[in-house]
Short mmCIF file of C-alpha atoms in Angstrom, two decimals:
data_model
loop_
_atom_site.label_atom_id
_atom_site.label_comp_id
_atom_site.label_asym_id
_atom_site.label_seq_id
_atom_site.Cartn_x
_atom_site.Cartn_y
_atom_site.Cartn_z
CA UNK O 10 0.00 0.00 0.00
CA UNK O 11 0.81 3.78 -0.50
CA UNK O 12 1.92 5.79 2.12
CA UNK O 13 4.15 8.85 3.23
CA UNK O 14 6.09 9.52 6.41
CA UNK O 15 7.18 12.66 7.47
CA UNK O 16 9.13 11.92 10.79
CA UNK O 17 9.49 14.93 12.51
CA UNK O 18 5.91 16.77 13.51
CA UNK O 19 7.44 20.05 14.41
CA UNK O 20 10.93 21.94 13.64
CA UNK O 21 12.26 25.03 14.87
CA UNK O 22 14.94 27.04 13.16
CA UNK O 23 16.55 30.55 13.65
CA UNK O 24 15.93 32.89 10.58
CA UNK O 25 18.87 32.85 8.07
CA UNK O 26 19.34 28.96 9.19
CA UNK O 27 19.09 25.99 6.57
CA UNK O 28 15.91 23.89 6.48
CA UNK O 29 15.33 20.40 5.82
CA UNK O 30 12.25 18.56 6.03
CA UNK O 31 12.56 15.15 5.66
CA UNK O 32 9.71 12.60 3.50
CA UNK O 33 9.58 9.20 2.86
CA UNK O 34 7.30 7.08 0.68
CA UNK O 35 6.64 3.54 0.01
CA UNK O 36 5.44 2.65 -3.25
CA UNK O 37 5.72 -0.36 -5.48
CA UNK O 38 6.98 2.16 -8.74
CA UNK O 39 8.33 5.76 -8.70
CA UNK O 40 5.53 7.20 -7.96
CA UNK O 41 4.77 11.46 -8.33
CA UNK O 42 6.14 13.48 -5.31
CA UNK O 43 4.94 16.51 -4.05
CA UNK O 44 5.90 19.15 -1.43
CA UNK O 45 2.78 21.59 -0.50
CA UNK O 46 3.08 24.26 2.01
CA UNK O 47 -0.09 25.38 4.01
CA UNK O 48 0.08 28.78 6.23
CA UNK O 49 -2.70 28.93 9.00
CA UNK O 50 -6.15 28.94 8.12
CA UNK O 51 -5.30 28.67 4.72
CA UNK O 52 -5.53 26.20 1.91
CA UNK O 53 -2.59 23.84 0.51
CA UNK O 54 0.03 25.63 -1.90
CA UNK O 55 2.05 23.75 -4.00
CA UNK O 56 6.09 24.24 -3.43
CA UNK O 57 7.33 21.39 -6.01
CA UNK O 58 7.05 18.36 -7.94
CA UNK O 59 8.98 15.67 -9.27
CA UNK O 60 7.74 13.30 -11.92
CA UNK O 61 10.83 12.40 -14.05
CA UNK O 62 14.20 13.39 -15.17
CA UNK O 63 16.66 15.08 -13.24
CA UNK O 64 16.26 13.62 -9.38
CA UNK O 65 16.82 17.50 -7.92
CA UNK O 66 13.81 20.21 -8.70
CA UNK O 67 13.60 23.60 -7.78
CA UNK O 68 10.20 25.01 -6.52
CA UNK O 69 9.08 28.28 -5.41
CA UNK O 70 10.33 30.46 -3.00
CA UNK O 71 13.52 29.03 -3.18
CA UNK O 72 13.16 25.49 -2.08
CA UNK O 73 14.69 22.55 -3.33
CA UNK O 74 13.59 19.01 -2.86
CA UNK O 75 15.57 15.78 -4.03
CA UNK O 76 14.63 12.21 -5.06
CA UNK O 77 16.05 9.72 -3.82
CA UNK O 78 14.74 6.30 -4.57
CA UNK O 79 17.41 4.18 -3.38
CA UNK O 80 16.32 5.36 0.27
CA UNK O 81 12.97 6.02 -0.91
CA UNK O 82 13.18 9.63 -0.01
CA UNK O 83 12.20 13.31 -1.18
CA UNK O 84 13.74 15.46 0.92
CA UNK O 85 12.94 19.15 1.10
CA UNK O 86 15.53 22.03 1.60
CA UNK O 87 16.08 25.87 1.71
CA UNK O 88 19.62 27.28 2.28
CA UNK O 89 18.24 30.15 4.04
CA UNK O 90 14.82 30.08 6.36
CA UNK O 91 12.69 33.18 6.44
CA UNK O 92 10.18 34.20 8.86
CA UNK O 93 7.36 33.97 5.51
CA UNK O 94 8.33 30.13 5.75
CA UNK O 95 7.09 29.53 9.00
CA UNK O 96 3.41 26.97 7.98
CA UNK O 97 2.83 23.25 7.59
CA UNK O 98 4.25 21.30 5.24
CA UNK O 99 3.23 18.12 3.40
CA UNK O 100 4.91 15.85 1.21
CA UNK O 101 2.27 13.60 -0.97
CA UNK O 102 2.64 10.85 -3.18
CA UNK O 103 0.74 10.23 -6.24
CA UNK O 104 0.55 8.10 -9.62
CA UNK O 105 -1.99 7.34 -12.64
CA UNK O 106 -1.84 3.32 -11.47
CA UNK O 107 -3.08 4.19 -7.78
CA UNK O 108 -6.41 5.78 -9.71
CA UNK O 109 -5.44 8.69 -9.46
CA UNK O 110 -5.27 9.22 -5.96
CA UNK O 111 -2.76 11.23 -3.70
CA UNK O 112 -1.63 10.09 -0.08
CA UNK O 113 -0.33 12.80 2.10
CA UNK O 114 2.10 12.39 5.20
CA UNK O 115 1.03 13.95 8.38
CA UNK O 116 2.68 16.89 8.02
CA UNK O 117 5.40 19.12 9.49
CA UNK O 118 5.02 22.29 11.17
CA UNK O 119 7.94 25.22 11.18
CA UNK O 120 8.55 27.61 13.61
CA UNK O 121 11.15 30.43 12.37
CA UNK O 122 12.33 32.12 15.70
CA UNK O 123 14.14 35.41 14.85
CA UNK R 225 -10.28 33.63 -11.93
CA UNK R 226 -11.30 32.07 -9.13
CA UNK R 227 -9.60 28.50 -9.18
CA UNK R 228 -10.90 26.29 -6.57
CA UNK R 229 -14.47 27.92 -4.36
CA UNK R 230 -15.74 26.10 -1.39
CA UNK R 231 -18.76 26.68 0.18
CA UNK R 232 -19.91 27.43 3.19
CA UNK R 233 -16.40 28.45 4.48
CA UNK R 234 -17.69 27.43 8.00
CA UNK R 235 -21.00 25.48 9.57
CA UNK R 236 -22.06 23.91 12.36
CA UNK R 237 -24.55 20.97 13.01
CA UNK R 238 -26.03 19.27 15.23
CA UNK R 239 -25.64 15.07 15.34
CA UNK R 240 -27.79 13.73 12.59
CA UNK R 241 -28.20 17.00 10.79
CA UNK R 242 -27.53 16.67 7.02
CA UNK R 243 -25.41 19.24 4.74
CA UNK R 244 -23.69 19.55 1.38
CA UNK R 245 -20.31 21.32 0.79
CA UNK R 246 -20.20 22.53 -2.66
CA UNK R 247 -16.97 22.82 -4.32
CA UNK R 248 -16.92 24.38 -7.81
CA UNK R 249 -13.56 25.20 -10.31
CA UNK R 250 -13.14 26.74 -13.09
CA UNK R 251 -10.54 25.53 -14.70
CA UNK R 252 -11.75 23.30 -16.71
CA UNK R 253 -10.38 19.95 -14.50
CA UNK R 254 -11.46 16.44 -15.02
CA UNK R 255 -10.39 15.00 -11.58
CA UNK R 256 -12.02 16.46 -8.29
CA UNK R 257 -11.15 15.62 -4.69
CA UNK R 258 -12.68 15.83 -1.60
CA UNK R 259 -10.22 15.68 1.63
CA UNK R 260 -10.51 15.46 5.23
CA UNK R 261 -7.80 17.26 7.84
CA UNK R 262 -7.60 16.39 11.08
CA UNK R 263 -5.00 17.56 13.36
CA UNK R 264 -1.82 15.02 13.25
CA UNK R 265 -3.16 12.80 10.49
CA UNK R 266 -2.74 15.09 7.61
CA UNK R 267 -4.89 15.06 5.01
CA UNK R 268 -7.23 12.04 3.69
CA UNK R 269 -9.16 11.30 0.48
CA UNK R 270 -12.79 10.86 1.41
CA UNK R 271 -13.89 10.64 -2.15
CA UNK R 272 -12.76 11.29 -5.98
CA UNK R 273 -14.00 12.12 -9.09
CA UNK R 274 -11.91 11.37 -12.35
CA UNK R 275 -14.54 12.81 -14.26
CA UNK R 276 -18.04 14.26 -15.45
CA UNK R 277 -20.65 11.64 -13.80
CA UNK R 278 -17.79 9.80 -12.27
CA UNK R 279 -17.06 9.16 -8.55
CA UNK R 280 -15.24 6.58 -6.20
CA UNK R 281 -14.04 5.99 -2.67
CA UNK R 282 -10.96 7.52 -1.27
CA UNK R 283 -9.38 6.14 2.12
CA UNK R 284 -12.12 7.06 4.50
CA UNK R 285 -15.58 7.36 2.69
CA UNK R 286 -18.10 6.07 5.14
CA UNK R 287 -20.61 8.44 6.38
CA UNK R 288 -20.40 10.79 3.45
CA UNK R 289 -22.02 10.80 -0.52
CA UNK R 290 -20.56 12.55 -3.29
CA UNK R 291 -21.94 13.69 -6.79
CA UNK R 292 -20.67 15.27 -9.96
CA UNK R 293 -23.54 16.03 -12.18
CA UNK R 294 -21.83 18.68 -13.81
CA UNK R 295 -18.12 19.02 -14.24
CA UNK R 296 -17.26 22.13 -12.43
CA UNK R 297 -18.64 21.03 -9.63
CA UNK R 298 -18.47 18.19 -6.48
CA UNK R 299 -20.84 17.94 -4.27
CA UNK R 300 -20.29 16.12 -0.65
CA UNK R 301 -22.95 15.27 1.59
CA UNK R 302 -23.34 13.91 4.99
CA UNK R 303 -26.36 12.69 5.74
CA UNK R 304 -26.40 11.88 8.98
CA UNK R 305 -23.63 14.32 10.67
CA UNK R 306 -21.46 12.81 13.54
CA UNK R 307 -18.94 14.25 16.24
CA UNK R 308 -16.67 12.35 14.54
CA UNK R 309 -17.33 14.10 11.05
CA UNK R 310 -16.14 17.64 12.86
CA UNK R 311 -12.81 18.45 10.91
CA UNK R 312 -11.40 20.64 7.93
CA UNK R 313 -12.61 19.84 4.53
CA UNK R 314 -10.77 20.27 1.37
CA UNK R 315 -11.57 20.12 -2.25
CA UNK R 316 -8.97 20.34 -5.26
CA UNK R 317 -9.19 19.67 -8.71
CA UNK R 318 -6.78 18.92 -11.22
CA UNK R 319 -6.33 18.95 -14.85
CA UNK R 320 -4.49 15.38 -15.57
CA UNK R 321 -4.66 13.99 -12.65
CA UNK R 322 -1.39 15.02 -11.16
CA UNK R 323 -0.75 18.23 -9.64
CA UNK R 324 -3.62 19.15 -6.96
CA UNK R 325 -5.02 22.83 -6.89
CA UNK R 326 -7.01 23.36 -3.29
CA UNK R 327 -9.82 25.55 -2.07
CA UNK R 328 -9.61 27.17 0.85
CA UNK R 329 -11.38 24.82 3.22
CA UNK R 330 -14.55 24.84 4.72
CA UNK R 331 -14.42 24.16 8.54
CA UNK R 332 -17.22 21.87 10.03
CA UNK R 333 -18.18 20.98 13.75
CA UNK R 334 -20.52 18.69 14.55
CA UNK R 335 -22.46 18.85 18.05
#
């Protein structure tokens, strides 16, 4: 069966700091992966994508996420953490052969302290 | 344009009250979602349309109907509202079937 992990429910990091959120999936092929950000109250944004090609994709506001599938991972990362980044974050998984239908991890929340 | 419009934004019921979140796009997708989000589970696929006339169960789907008479717009209805049915609803919509484009929310609690 699908499914996404996102091990660590909350971070905290110090403005200017690097970021990385860590994801992994299980899936029987290489599946689509996802990054979407969600500020409070809000609804889900997406950040990035990977579907083929080269394993490291650049998103908006200047993250970075990289495949991985010998540790089944997509990993997201920002050199430089901004108080604007502070949300939730979910990584999802998603392919044509699963109908069509996206699983989401659980999410992890950011605190940027300044 | 307005992407991805759910309505209400928030209600409240009472157990065994019914209700119908609308969610309408207008973008022209053929695959609609409806998601639940619940606080440390992330989000889950109630139910999915792939489209026009077309529906089918997501992970949790009992206790709620779905319907896509037209293709704009998903309908989800509860029929018979329980506690457990109090959480944050999301629709999204998407053009192939890949990359997800969400409303808002609407934010239901069930008494």
């Amino acid at each position: 069966a699908q499914s996404v992990t996102q091990p660590d429910i909350h971070i905290t990091v110090s403005e200017g700091a690097s970021l990385e959120l860590r994801c992994n999936y299980s899936y029987g092929a290489t599946p689509y992966l996802f990054w979407y950000v969600q500020s409070p109250g809000q609804g889900l944004q997406l950040l990035l994508k990977y579907f083929s090609g080269d394993t490291l994709v650049q998103g908006i506001k200047g993250f970075e996420a990289e495949f991985k599938r010998s540790q089944s991972s997509f990993n997201l990362r920002k050199p430089s953490v901004h108080w604007s980044d502070a949300a939730e974050y979910f990584c999802a998984v998603g392919a044509r052969d699963t109908g069509n239908q996206f699983y989401f991890g659980t999410g992890t929340s950011l605190t940027v302290i300044p | 344009n307005a992407g991805v419009t759910q309505t209400p934004k928030f209600r409240v019921l009472k157990t065994g009250q019914s209700m119908t979140l609308l969610c309408a796009q207008d973008m022209n997708h053929e695959y609609m979602y409806w998601y639940r989000q619940d606080p440390g589970m992330g989000l889950r696929l109630i139910h999915y349309s792939v489209g026009e006339g077309t529906t089918a169960k997501g992970e949790v789907p009992d206790g709620y109907n779905v319907s896509r008479l037209k293709k704009q717009n998903f309908l989800l209805g509860l029929e018979s509202a329980a506690p457990s049915q109090t959480s944050v609803y999301f629709c999204a919509s998407s053009y192939e079937g890949n990359v997800l484009t969400f409303g808002a929310g609407s934010r239901l609690t069930v008494l």
